[in-house]
Amino acid sequence: MLLKIAWRNIWRKRNRSLIIIFAVTLGIWAGLFICSFMGGFINEMMDESINHTFSHIQIHNPAFKGNNEIQYTIREPQKVLAAIESNPDVKAVTLRNVAFGMTASPSTASGTKIIGINPVVERKVTGFNIFVKQGTYFDGKTKNGVLVGQKLVDKLHIKMHSKIVLTFAGGDGNIVSGAFRVIGIYKTSNAQSDLATVFVNSDDFNAVLGNDTTFHEIAMVLKDADKVDTVNAAIKKQFPTLKVESWKELSPETVTLNDYIAFILWILMGVFMLGLGFAIVNTMLMAVMERTRELGMLMAIGLNKSRTFGMIMIETISLTFVGCPFGIGLSYLTVTYFGKHGISLAAFAKGMENFGMSSMVYPFLRENVYWEIAIMVFCTALLAAVYPSIRAIRLKPAEAIHKI
Amino acid sequence: MNVIDINNVSKVYHDNAIPVPAVTDVTLHFTEGEFAALVGPSGSGKTTLLNIIGGLDKPTKGEVIIEGQNVTSLSDSKMIDFRLQNIGFVFQAYNLIPVLTARENVEFIMLLQKRPKAEREKRVAELLKEVGLQDKMDTRPNEMSGGQQQRVAVARALASKPKFILADEPTANLDSKSAANLLDIMSEMNKNENITFIFSTHDSRVIERAHRVITLTDGVVSSDVLQK
Ligand SMILES: Nc1ncnc2c1ncn2[C@@H]1O[C@H](COP(=O)(O)OP(=O)(O)OP(=O)(O)O)[C@@H](O)[C@H]1O
Ligand SMILES: [Mg+2]
């Protein structure tokens, strides 16, 4: 019966209740939409900078990173590769060569990182091929082909099929170099790295070096990106003499950005919930004041304090929860729609690309978030209901009844 | 045993720190089945006295004993439960829960008392019939006249099987016909169920119907007479 009373009381002041329901709907929608937008943003960022470039976990010679010298190779790379290939959590793994050197065109030169890849396996690991905008990805026919970033093409004044010379320090300290032909021009959303990285076939790289077994980097992607920490730890244990790093270690700035975004989201949610809380407190206080005589009468005839308290709590919570399904439904529709069609950030794209992000955002929400927000709203309603309920039980029946 | 013993009860309000004596040294006893009117001019202390008897207010001095139990010393929460089980109330207005129908309003108090469903339904139907509202069972208060609402309130007050019913100016907002009708029902109930009624009023036609008339003047009992 208390439930019935509470429910009917909600519809007593229809407009006011509708305002709260609307506020709840809007609050949930705005909260979820921002979450999903940020989720999409992070996904995009992760996809570009982690999945397609860093990969999830990389392995190096422990000395490699500091000096980037060509002699710090991974010992017995095929053996390590085989061990990792047999790890059930790993989706794909590849070997790479990495050198720091010079890329020169007839007119000018630029310092670049030269990465030798196994084109077939790399496709499965990072799917780098998708970034090739002009020409082709390595097709296995052209010898000494090179993929050059659009930015570098502009800088070196070269074009498709231009000949360029890659120069880097060999293992014995000698300078080695090789002539390569531009077979493709790629463009990722990270302009900085596009300017400073060229890709060649690993076989060609080793040929320039005069050696066919050196590898500097093992990169892998996992079946489940969320497992990166546990898999990383396991591989670290498996190869104690190698340097095993997850993308979180390789790109701490991405982690920081992720954390920062999560933090901002929490603050925003907090603000939404605070606003919602105040709206609820306000409305329910009004409802309690209006019903002073009725509440006084109820306490006079024998509605005890815990029941009175419960009645106002139930009313507040049900009021809030009427809005919940609307908010969640609306969010679901919006997120699904934009998740498919994306939101264009073209206006900001120039600045964004420098951070390694693309200009389309596809909102994304984990299913759990819907529940989390429902729980958050519930807690807010619960907290917001307390004060009006206390005000209700503090009423003195004798005075309340005679209030005009 | 008396149903109610009021022993030397005084109540002093403090209005801006100025003491206002509302009721002074009242001693009254009520036995089962009384039909008593509390009369007196405005401000004479009728409401104050009824509130003290009903435990809605605490006396400054003196005590109220209901069937041998001193209720003056009960805590607020204990008093609410005591009222639920022992005292019926009819106020001047706003007696009913607006969002509930007549039937639900009467049933509500029995629900609070945790009475079984079958008993509740039977008694609700009985009582609403007795107050002549069998065809208004599923009507909400705002669709009823003032007189009908007061009759529902009387039915509700009886539903809890209280030891007595307190009514503060139950007819004040009613036209004379509705007032007479309500009094008929009250005295009917008083006779049939032997339930004690104490009500305050200004209305001389209502006073005529009482079996006992207690007059308050400036918070003091100035006369207490049995009639008829
Ligand atoms: N809460 C209060 N605070 C201060 N003074 C009060 C309060 N309640 C009642 N009084 C005073 O106590 C006196 C008795 O009031 P009470 O309401 O009991 O009279 P009453 O006989 O019921 O009058 P009425 O016929 O107008 O209802 C009055 O002087 C009134 O002003
Ligand atoms: Mg009065």
XYZ file of C-alpha atoms and ligand atoms in Angstrom:
664
model
C 0.000 0.000 0.000
C 2.879 2.378 0.776
C 4.168 1.600 -2.672
C 0.762 2.330 -4.130
C 0.567 5.626 -2.276
C 4.066 6.593 -3.353
C 3.370 5.684 -6.947
C 0.104 7.597 -7.076
C 1.691 10.580 -5.373
C 4.187 10.781 -8.191
C 1.371 11.379 -10.635
C -0.373 13.845 -8.362
C 1.795 16.716 -9.550
C 2.242 15.434 -13.020
C 4.206 18.347 -14.429
C 6.666 18.437 -11.614
C 7.224 14.720 -11.770
C 7.666 14.935 -15.507
C 10.357 17.547 -15.011
C 12.265 15.181 -12.739
C 11.726 12.294 -15.094
C 12.980 14.498 -17.892
C 15.987 15.552 -15.813
C 16.813 11.937 -15.063
C 16.421 11.007 -18.705
C 18.583 13.893 -19.812
C 21.171 13.265 -17.109
C 21.521 9.617 -18.005
C 21.537 10.349 -21.682
C 24.130 13.090 -21.417
C 26.254 10.988 -19.094
C 26.102 7.911 -21.253
C 26.601 9.849 -24.440
C 29.700 11.566 -23.156
C 30.971 8.234 -21.864
C 30.372 6.603 -25.196
C 31.942 9.493 -27.049
C 35.030 9.241 -24.914
C 34.899 5.470 -25.249
C 34.858 5.832 -29.008
C 37.636 8.359 -28.813
C 39.794 6.035 -26.755
C 38.971 3.143 -29.058
C 39.990 5.195 -32.048
C 43.174 6.270 -30.400
C 43.951 2.751 -29.250
C 43.139 1.343 -32.620
C 45.427 3.719 -34.455
C 48.308 3.999 -32.099
C 48.233 0.595 -30.450
C 46.593 -1.963 -32.677
C 48.002 -0.612 -35.932
C 51.383 0.633 -34.797
C 52.735 -0.380 -31.449
C 50.918 -3.695 -31.280
C 50.027 -4.952 -27.811
C 53.354 -6.320 -26.651
C 56.844 -5.849 -28.019
C 60.070 -7.684 -27.232
C 63.558 -6.265 -27.641
C 67.109 -6.903 -26.643
C 67.375 -5.186 -23.267
C 70.139 -2.937 -24.598
C 68.268 -1.990 -27.735
C 66.025 0.823 -26.648
C 68.604 3.071 -25.151
C 71.041 3.301 -28.030
C 69.012 1.975 -30.932
C 72.108 0.357 -32.244
C 71.799 -2.227 -34.896
C 73.872 -4.854 -33.092
C 71.418 -5.220 -30.224
C 69.408 -7.940 -31.834
C 67.190 -10.575 -30.321
C 69.084 -13.800 -29.904
C 67.520 -16.888 -31.467
C 64.504 -14.935 -32.712
C 62.853 -17.921 -34.412
C 62.827 -19.839 -31.166
C 61.218 -16.950 -29.277
C 58.781 -16.496 -32.126
C 57.771 -20.144 -32.029
C 57.246 -20.019 -28.267
C 55.022 -17.004 -28.538
C 53.092 -18.392 -31.491
C 52.083 -21.285 -29.273
C 50.664 -18.955 -26.603
C 46.875 -19.322 -26.839
C 46.248 -15.670 -25.954
C 48.305 -14.363 -28.861
C 46.484 -13.687 -32.081
C 49.484 -12.926 -34.256
C 53.176 -12.224 -33.803
C 55.846 -10.949 -36.150
C 59.564 -10.159 -36.347
C 60.851 -6.740 -37.308
C 64.142 -4.983 -37.914
C 64.602 -1.492 -36.665
C 67.327 0.956 -37.548
C 67.730 4.684 -37.199
C 69.245 6.328 -40.205
C 68.753 8.590 -43.141
C 66.312 8.578 -46.027
C 67.656 10.556 -48.940
C 66.109 11.716 -52.206
C 68.179 13.309 -54.952
C 67.411 16.737 -53.572
C 67.284 16.314 -49.804
C 67.482 13.928 -46.874
C 65.691 13.330 -43.607
C 66.449 11.363 -40.465
C 64.079 8.404 -40.187
C 63.450 5.171 -38.465
C 63.713 2.311 -40.906
C 61.569 -0.671 -40.076
C 61.905 -3.998 -41.790
C 58.752 -6.058 -41.694
C 57.519 -9.439 -42.783
C 54.707 -8.153 -45.029
C 52.561 -11.250 -44.826
C 52.623 -11.608 -41.061
C 52.589 -7.879 -40.382
C 49.236 -7.742 -42.138
C 47.849 -10.005 -39.411
C 49.587 -8.252 -36.541
C 49.050 -4.565 -37.111
C 47.289 -4.576 -40.446
C 49.529 -1.747 -41.468
C 48.513 -2.299 -45.075
C 45.307 -0.367 -44.497
C 47.231 2.878 -44.249
C 48.682 2.614 -47.737
C 46.817 5.280 -49.678
C 48.689 5.268 -52.939
C 50.524 2.493 -54.738
C 50.586 -0.930 -53.104
C 51.595 -2.696 -49.956
C 54.468 -5.132 -50.419
C 53.388 -7.570 -53.084
C 56.472 -9.794 -52.990
C 57.390 -8.957 -56.585
C 59.234 -5.678 -56.337
C 62.626 -5.987 -54.716
C 63.734 -3.158 -52.426
C 60.352 -1.562 -52.246
C 59.737 1.028 -49.550
C 56.596 2.500 -48.003
C 56.962 6.186 -47.254
C 54.676 8.440 -45.287
C 52.822 11.195 -47.082
C 54.551 13.844 -44.987
C 57.979 12.524 -45.870
C 57.038 12.367 -49.546
C 56.261 16.067 -49.385
C 59.444 16.843 -47.525
C 61.737 14.885 -49.830
C 59.979 16.117 -52.975
C 59.508 12.587 -54.226
C 56.580 10.659 -55.652
C 55.517 7.108 -56.420
C 58.298 5.012 -57.944
C 60.963 7.541 -56.960
C 64.257 6.071 -55.979
C 65.516 6.849 -52.509
C 68.550 5.759 -50.535
C 68.324 4.406 -47.024
C 71.467 4.703 -44.947
C 72.112 3.373 -41.467
C 74.852 2.070 -39.240
C 75.636 -1.631 -39.680
C 76.426 -4.044 -36.907
C 80.168 -3.540 -37.056
C 79.918 0.232 -36.917
C 80.164 0.643 -40.686
C 77.632 2.682 -42.542
C 75.532 0.596 -44.893
C 73.081 1.821 -47.475
C 70.719 0.556 -50.119
C 68.678 1.980 -52.944
C 64.943 1.521 -52.610
C 61.968 2.396 -54.769
C 58.773 3.965 -53.406
C 56.057 1.382 -53.974
C 53.472 2.913 -51.717
C 52.625 6.049 -49.835
C 50.939 5.617 -46.499
C 49.158 7.976 -44.200
C 48.259 7.219 -40.626
C 46.605 9.791 -38.452
C 49.884 10.355 -36.629
C 51.642 12.960 -38.734
C 54.737 12.980 -36.557
C 55.528 9.323 -37.053
C 54.560 9.415 -40.742
C 57.332 11.916 -41.304
C 59.907 9.859 -39.459
C 59.257 6.224 -40.397
C 59.737 4.206 -43.552
C 58.924 0.533 -44.019
C 60.829 -1.999 -46.033
C 60.688 -5.747 -46.444
C 62.655 -7.456 -43.732
C 64.500 -9.599 -46.297
C 65.658 -6.469 -48.135
C 66.705 -4.926 -44.838
C 68.827 -7.922 -43.950
C 70.269 -7.987 -47.451
C 71.497 -4.408 -47.033
C 73.008 -5.476 -43.744
C 74.555 -8.516 -45.374
C 72.973 -10.813 -42.864
C 69.716 -12.706 -42.951
C 69.002 -13.572 -39.373
C 68.966 -10.360 -37.374
C 65.792 -9.108 -35.817
C 65.370 -6.319 -33.310
C 61.760 -6.422 -32.451
C 59.053 -8.964 -31.890
C 55.546 -7.487 -31.973
C 52.352 -9.284 -31.156
C 48.645 -8.625 -30.839
C 46.416 -10.495 -28.457
C 43.024 -12.018 -28.982
C 41.702 -10.015 -26.058
C 43.262 -6.583 -25.690
C 42.099 -6.406 -22.070
C 44.371 -9.315 -21.147
C 47.503 -7.381 -22.034
C 48.760 -7.077 -18.469
C 48.551 -10.762 -17.598
C 49.976 -11.941 -20.909
C 52.735 -9.359 -20.664
C 53.651 -10.629 -17.221
C 53.648 -14.233 -18.398
C 55.928 -13.517 -21.359
C 58.232 -11.454 -19.178
C 58.633 -14.501 -16.961
C 59.116 -16.767 -19.941
C 61.973 -14.651 -21.362
C 63.813 -13.118 -18.449
C 66.774 -12.074 -20.588
C 64.667 -10.088 -23.038
C 62.912 -6.808 -22.576
C 59.176 -7.442 -22.797
C 56.921 -4.397 -22.800
C 53.209 -3.890 -23.231
C 51.862 -0.891 -25.072
C 51.261 0.632 -21.676
C 54.988 0.618 -21.048
C 55.861 1.542 -24.619
C 53.441 4.400 -24.774
C 52.892 5.682 -21.251
C 51.426 8.883 -22.673
C 48.532 6.846 -24.094
C 47.949 5.381 -20.652
C 48.085 8.836 -19.100
C 45.639 10.143 -21.667
C 43.333 7.202 -21.027
C 43.465 7.796 -17.301
C 42.961 11.486 -17.789
C 39.896 10.935 -19.915
C 38.532 8.478 -17.374
C 39.139 11.032 -14.643
C 37.364 13.771 -16.568
C 34.488 11.398 -17.139
C 34.188 10.732 -13.442
C 34.154 14.429 -12.693
C 31.531 15.031 -15.350
C 29.409 12.202 -14.036
C 29.820 13.600 -10.553
C 28.575 16.973 -11.745
C 25.600 15.394 -13.499
C 24.715 13.352 -10.468
C 25.073 16.359 -8.203
C 22.725 18.341 -10.424
C 20.285 15.495 -10.526
C 20.547 15.066 -6.776
C 19.730 18.693 -6.142
C 16.788 18.588 -8.507
C 15.443 15.553 -6.682
C 15.980 17.019 -3.215
C 14.268 20.207 -4.267
C 11.265 18.513 -5.776
C 10.768 16.130 -2.923
C 11.156 18.849 -0.320
C 8.429 20.725 -2.112
C 6.287 17.609 -2.120
C 6.847 17.107 1.609
C 6.012 20.735 2.411
C 2.859 20.606 0.360
C 1.772 17.478 2.115
C 2.566 18.667 5.617
C -1.025 18.290 6.807
C -1.454 14.937 5.151
C 1.781 13.647 6.654
C 0.788 15.055 10.051
C -2.534 13.283 9.793
C -0.824 10.017 8.835
C 1.541 10.243 11.780
C -1.378 11.112 14.043
C -3.383 8.044 13.042
C -0.360 5.800 13.458
C 2.064 5.827 10.528
C 5.318 5.378 12.365
C 8.579 7.078 11.547
C 10.198 4.261 9.655
C 7.123 3.855 7.479
C 6.861 7.587 6.866
C 10.552 7.644 5.990
C 10.122 4.635 3.755
C 7.149 6.153 1.992
C 9.049 9.287 0.971
C 12.111 7.214 0.028
C 10.047 4.915 -2.150
C 8.384 7.856 -3.793
C 11.681 9.542 -4.566
C 13.316 6.420 -5.868
C 10.390 5.377 -8.015
C 10.191 8.887 -9.391
C 13.828 8.683 -10.385
C 13.467 5.223 -11.764
C 10.667 6.114 -14.087
C 13.180 8.267 -15.949
C 15.864 5.604 -15.969
C 14.548 3.372 -18.744
C 13.886 6.408 -20.935
C 17.408 7.691 -20.429
C 18.974 4.309 -21.009
C 16.779 3.590 -24.013
C 17.525 6.951 -25.568
C 21.236 6.511 -24.918
C 21.192 3.061 -26.406
C 19.587 4.368 -29.576
C 21.953 7.328 -29.846
C 25.054 5.296 -29.144
C 24.016 2.576 -31.567
C 23.222 5.080 -34.281
C 26.386 7.104 -33.964
C 28.387 3.976 -33.264
C 27.462 2.922 -36.771
C 27.639 6.238 -38.547
C 30.262 7.988 -36.481
C 30.556 11.605 -35.492
C 32.747 13.745 -37.656
C 35.245 15.945 -35.936
C 36.472 17.325 -39.241
C 36.514 20.818 -37.819
C 39.125 19.822 -35.275
C 40.804 17.144 -37.349
C 43.973 19.095 -38.137
C 44.887 19.462 -34.520
C 43.799 15.978 -33.634
C 45.956 14.211 -36.161
C 49.016 15.521 -34.438
C 47.943 13.569 -31.398
C 47.603 10.415 -33.412
C 43.848 10.462 -33.731
C 41.521 10.280 -36.642
C 38.708 12.679 -37.315
C 35.795 10.283 -36.989
C 34.610 9.124 -33.604
C 32.407 6.078 -33.260
C 30.759 6.223 -29.829
C 31.157 3.018 -27.964
C 29.882 1.784 -24.604
C 30.576 -1.378 -22.747
C 27.276 -3.004 -21.830
C 28.213 -2.787 -18.163
C 28.167 0.985 -18.316
C 24.385 0.961 -18.677
C 24.150 -0.896 -15.414
C 26.778 1.213 -13.773
C 24.907 4.383 -14.586
C 21.624 2.894 -13.422
C 23.308 2.066 -10.126
C 24.815 5.531 -9.923
C 21.422 7.143 -10.485
C 19.919 4.801 -7.935
C 22.528 5.786 -5.345
C 22.018 9.446 -6.141
C 18.276 9.059 -5.727
C 18.794 7.179 -2.504
C 21.024 9.907 -1.100
C 18.806 12.671 -2.393
C 15.766 11.032 -0.830
C 17.242 11.006 2.635
C 16.919 14.697 3.409
C 13.267 15.107 2.354
C 12.449 11.917 4.237
C 14.105 13.249 7.368
C 12.150 16.451 6.998
C 8.982 14.400 6.782
C 9.590 12.462 9.988
C 10.622 15.585 11.853
C 7.145 17.008 11.414
C 5.187 17.286 14.642
C 1.742 15.884 13.916
C -0.114 18.346 16.155
C 1.437 21.330 14.414
C 1.403 19.792 10.961
C -2.333 19.134 11.028
C -3.222 22.651 12.005
C -0.897 24.288 9.528
C -2.790 26.460 7.113
C -11.950 0.997 34.911
C -12.031 4.345 33.165
C -11.054 4.503 29.527
C -9.352 7.849 30.012
C -8.124 9.586 33.146
C -6.839 13.123 32.778
C -5.108 14.157 35.975
C -4.208 17.794 36.651
C -3.151 18.469 33.087
C -1.745 21.905 32.215
C -0.233 23.092 28.988
C 1.697 26.295 28.571
C 2.822 27.345 25.094
C 5.627 29.782 24.624
C 4.842 32.306 21.971
C 7.978 34.403 21.468
C 9.063 33.553 24.992
C 5.769 34.835 26.393
C 4.049 31.976 28.231
C 0.540 31.280 26.916
C -1.444 29.001 29.217
C -3.698 26.963 26.871
C -5.048 24.429 29.358
C -4.840 24.796 33.122
C -5.175 22.041 35.719
C -7.750 19.927 33.922
C -8.947 16.748 35.596
C -11.481 14.625 33.697
C -12.491 10.955 33.587
C -14.201 9.111 30.759
C -15.825 5.705 30.961
C -16.500 3.300 28.117
C -19.284 4.268 25.721
C -19.397 7.957 26.487
C -20.506 10.423 23.838
C -18.974 13.641 25.096
C -18.695 17.119 23.607
C -15.899 19.522 24.437
C -17.208 23.046 23.971
C -16.011 26.561 24.529
C -15.127 29.691 22.625
C -12.252 29.889 20.218
C -8.946 29.750 22.021
C -10.409 28.075 25.084
C -8.119 25.072 24.730
C -10.301 22.380 23.106
C -7.787 21.413 20.452
C -4.950 21.519 22.940
C -6.760 19.171 25.297
C -7.703 16.725 22.534
C -4.115 16.728 21.283
C -2.875 15.934 24.759
C -5.360 13.097 25.202
C -4.364 11.709 21.816
C -0.657 12.023 22.590
C -0.066 14.410 19.698
C 1.178 16.906 22.244
C 2.726 16.526 25.679
C 1.283 18.328 28.722
C 3.523 20.724 30.611
C 2.167 19.284 33.843
C -0.055 16.373 34.809
C -0.674 13.011 33.170
C -2.998 11.155 30.851
C -3.827 7.549 31.677
C -5.466 5.328 29.086
C -6.909 2.087 30.446
C -4.454 2.237 33.289
C -1.416 3.035 31.154
C 0.308 6.364 31.638
C 0.878 7.566 28.094
C 2.415 10.896 29.053
C 5.743 9.192 29.581
C 5.773 7.372 26.238
C 8.363 8.392 23.651
C 7.175 9.917 20.373
C 7.690 6.701 18.423
C 6.031 4.542 21.070
C 3.163 6.982 21.111
C 2.653 6.604 17.344
C 2.286 2.849 17.757
C 0.048 3.338 20.755
C -2.216 5.621 18.735
C -2.335 3.134 15.886
C -3.636 0.394 18.176
C -5.771 2.384 20.614
C -6.993 5.752 19.384
C -9.170 6.775 16.455
C -8.946 10.293 15.046
C -11.272 12.470 13.050
C -9.966 15.917 12.230
C -11.717 18.972 10.958
C -10.362 18.421 7.456
C -7.635 16.661 5.493
C -8.445 13.376 7.106
C -7.943 11.250 4.067
C -5.073 10.298 1.829
C -6.001 12.007 -1.428
C -4.503 9.378 -3.689
C -6.426 6.521 -2.129
C -10.069 5.582 -2.634
C -12.547 5.477 0.247
C -12.046 1.738 0.522
C -8.258 2.046 0.506
C -8.302 4.859 3.040
C -10.239 2.741 5.493
C -8.225 -0.366 4.760
C -4.932 1.512 5.125
C -5.067 1.752 8.900
C -5.847 -1.939 9.231
C -2.908 -2.676 6.971
C -0.714 -0.681 9.315
C -2.074 -2.865 12.101
C -1.170 -5.912 10.003
C -4.658 -7.377 10.069
C -5.361 -10.302 7.758
C -6.737 -9.520 4.331
C -10.062 -11.279 4.761
C -10.803 -9.382 7.973
C -9.815 -6.097 6.368
C -12.047 -6.526 3.369
C -15.006 -7.598 5.437
C -14.724 -4.741 7.915
C -14.110 -2.090 5.255
C -17.258 -3.124 3.425
C -19.223 -3.224 6.670
C -18.069 0.171 7.882
C -18.526 1.975 4.593
C -22.018 0.538 4.435
C -22.727 1.727 7.980
C -21.701 5.259 7.082
C -23.835 5.027 3.951
C -21.079 5.062 1.392
C -21.348 1.583 -0.071
C -21.603 3.088 -3.537
C -18.588 5.375 -3.046
C -16.135 2.653 -2.129
C -13.873 3.233 -5.107
C -14.159 6.987 -5.167
C -11.261 9.221 -4.258
C -11.708 11.982 -1.640
C -11.626 14.835 -4.156
C -14.724 13.395 -5.820
C -16.642 13.294 -2.557
C -18.471 16.027 -0.647
C -17.084 17.294 2.654
C -19.730 15.318 4.532
C -18.902 12.131 2.677
C -15.212 12.630 3.368
C -15.902 13.044 7.081
C -17.986 9.876 7.048
C -15.066 7.993 5.489
C -12.900 9.449 8.252
C -15.279 8.127 10.893
C -15.263 4.715 9.224
C -11.467 4.829 9.151
C -11.311 5.812 12.822
C -13.502 2.830 13.702
C -11.703 0.388 11.440
C -8.731 0.169 13.757
C -10.962 -0.950 16.664
C -9.700 1.810 18.937
C -10.522 2.253 22.601
C -11.980 5.679 21.838
C -12.271 8.218 19.055
C -11.179 11.837 19.285
C -12.777 14.284 16.872
C -11.682 17.905 16.719
C -14.533 19.936 15.245
C -15.549 17.198 12.845
C -18.528 19.184 11.594
C -16.899 22.610 11.334
C -16.639 22.501 7.553
C -20.035 20.920 6.951
C -23.440 22.354 6.182
C -26.063 21.670 8.842
C -27.613 18.732 6.995
C -24.294 16.950 6.534
C -23.379 17.797 10.110
C -26.592 16.249 11.411
C -26.005 13.205 9.235
C -22.464 12.797 10.538
C -23.724 13.091 14.121
C -26.344 10.431 13.385
C -23.641 8.098 12.212
C -21.395 8.876 15.165
C -24.110 8.245 17.714
C -25.170 5.126 15.835
C -21.615 3.808 16.088
C -21.460 4.877 19.692
C -24.578 2.850 20.423
C -23.870 -0.183 18.250
C -20.190 -0.649 18.921
C -20.164 0.955 22.362
C -17.246 3.087 21.245
C -16.317 6.160 23.244
C -16.470 9.457 21.334
C -14.966 12.736 22.496
C -15.489 15.599 20.095
C -15.033 19.340 20.227
C -17.513 21.692 18.631
C -18.883 25.213 18.458
C -22.155 24.174 16.976
C -25.148 24.278 19.364
C -27.064 21.675 17.312
C -24.134 19.324 17.682
C -23.874 20.063 21.389
C -27.530 19.041 21.782
C -26.681 15.557 20.565
C -23.970 14.913 23.134
C -24.662 12.902 26.255
C -22.083 14.831 28.218
C -21.000 18.414 27.665
C -17.715 19.673 29.030
C -17.201 23.403 28.775
C -13.753 24.942 28.689
C -13.223 28.589 29.488
C -9.731 29.989 29.137
C -8.296 26.506 29.488
C -10.213 25.649 32.625
C -13.143 23.205 32.866
C -16.000 25.534 33.814
C -18.817 23.009 33.616
C -19.287 19.285 33.052
C -22.879 18.155 32.676
C -24.700 15.018 31.589
C -27.735 15.518 29.379
C -30.542 13.179 28.270
N 1.363 25.776 18.981
C 0.976 26.797 19.712
N 1.846 27.762 20.082
C 1.475 28.792 20.823
N 0.248 28.964 21.288
C -0.697 28.041 20.970
C -0.377 26.934 20.167
N -1.489 26.180 20.019
C -2.467 26.811 20.696
N -1.997 27.931 21.263
C -2.736 28.832 22.117
O -3.378 28.092 23.089
C -4.683 28.562 23.320
C -5.679 27.441 23.132
O -5.731 27.105 21.752
P -6.615 25.924 21.160
O -6.235 25.780 19.731
O -6.483 24.757 22.034
O -8.088 26.506 21.292
P -9.417 25.964 20.675
O -10.376 25.935 21.769
O -9.175 24.714 19.940
O -9.815 27.104 19.668
P -10.604 27.013 18.297
O -12.045 26.898 18.685
O -10.300 28.286 17.623
O -10.091 25.832 17.567
C -4.889 29.710 22.379
O -4.659 30.916 23.109
C -3.859 29.529 21.341
O -3.419 30.776 20.821
Mg -9.392 24.068 17.889
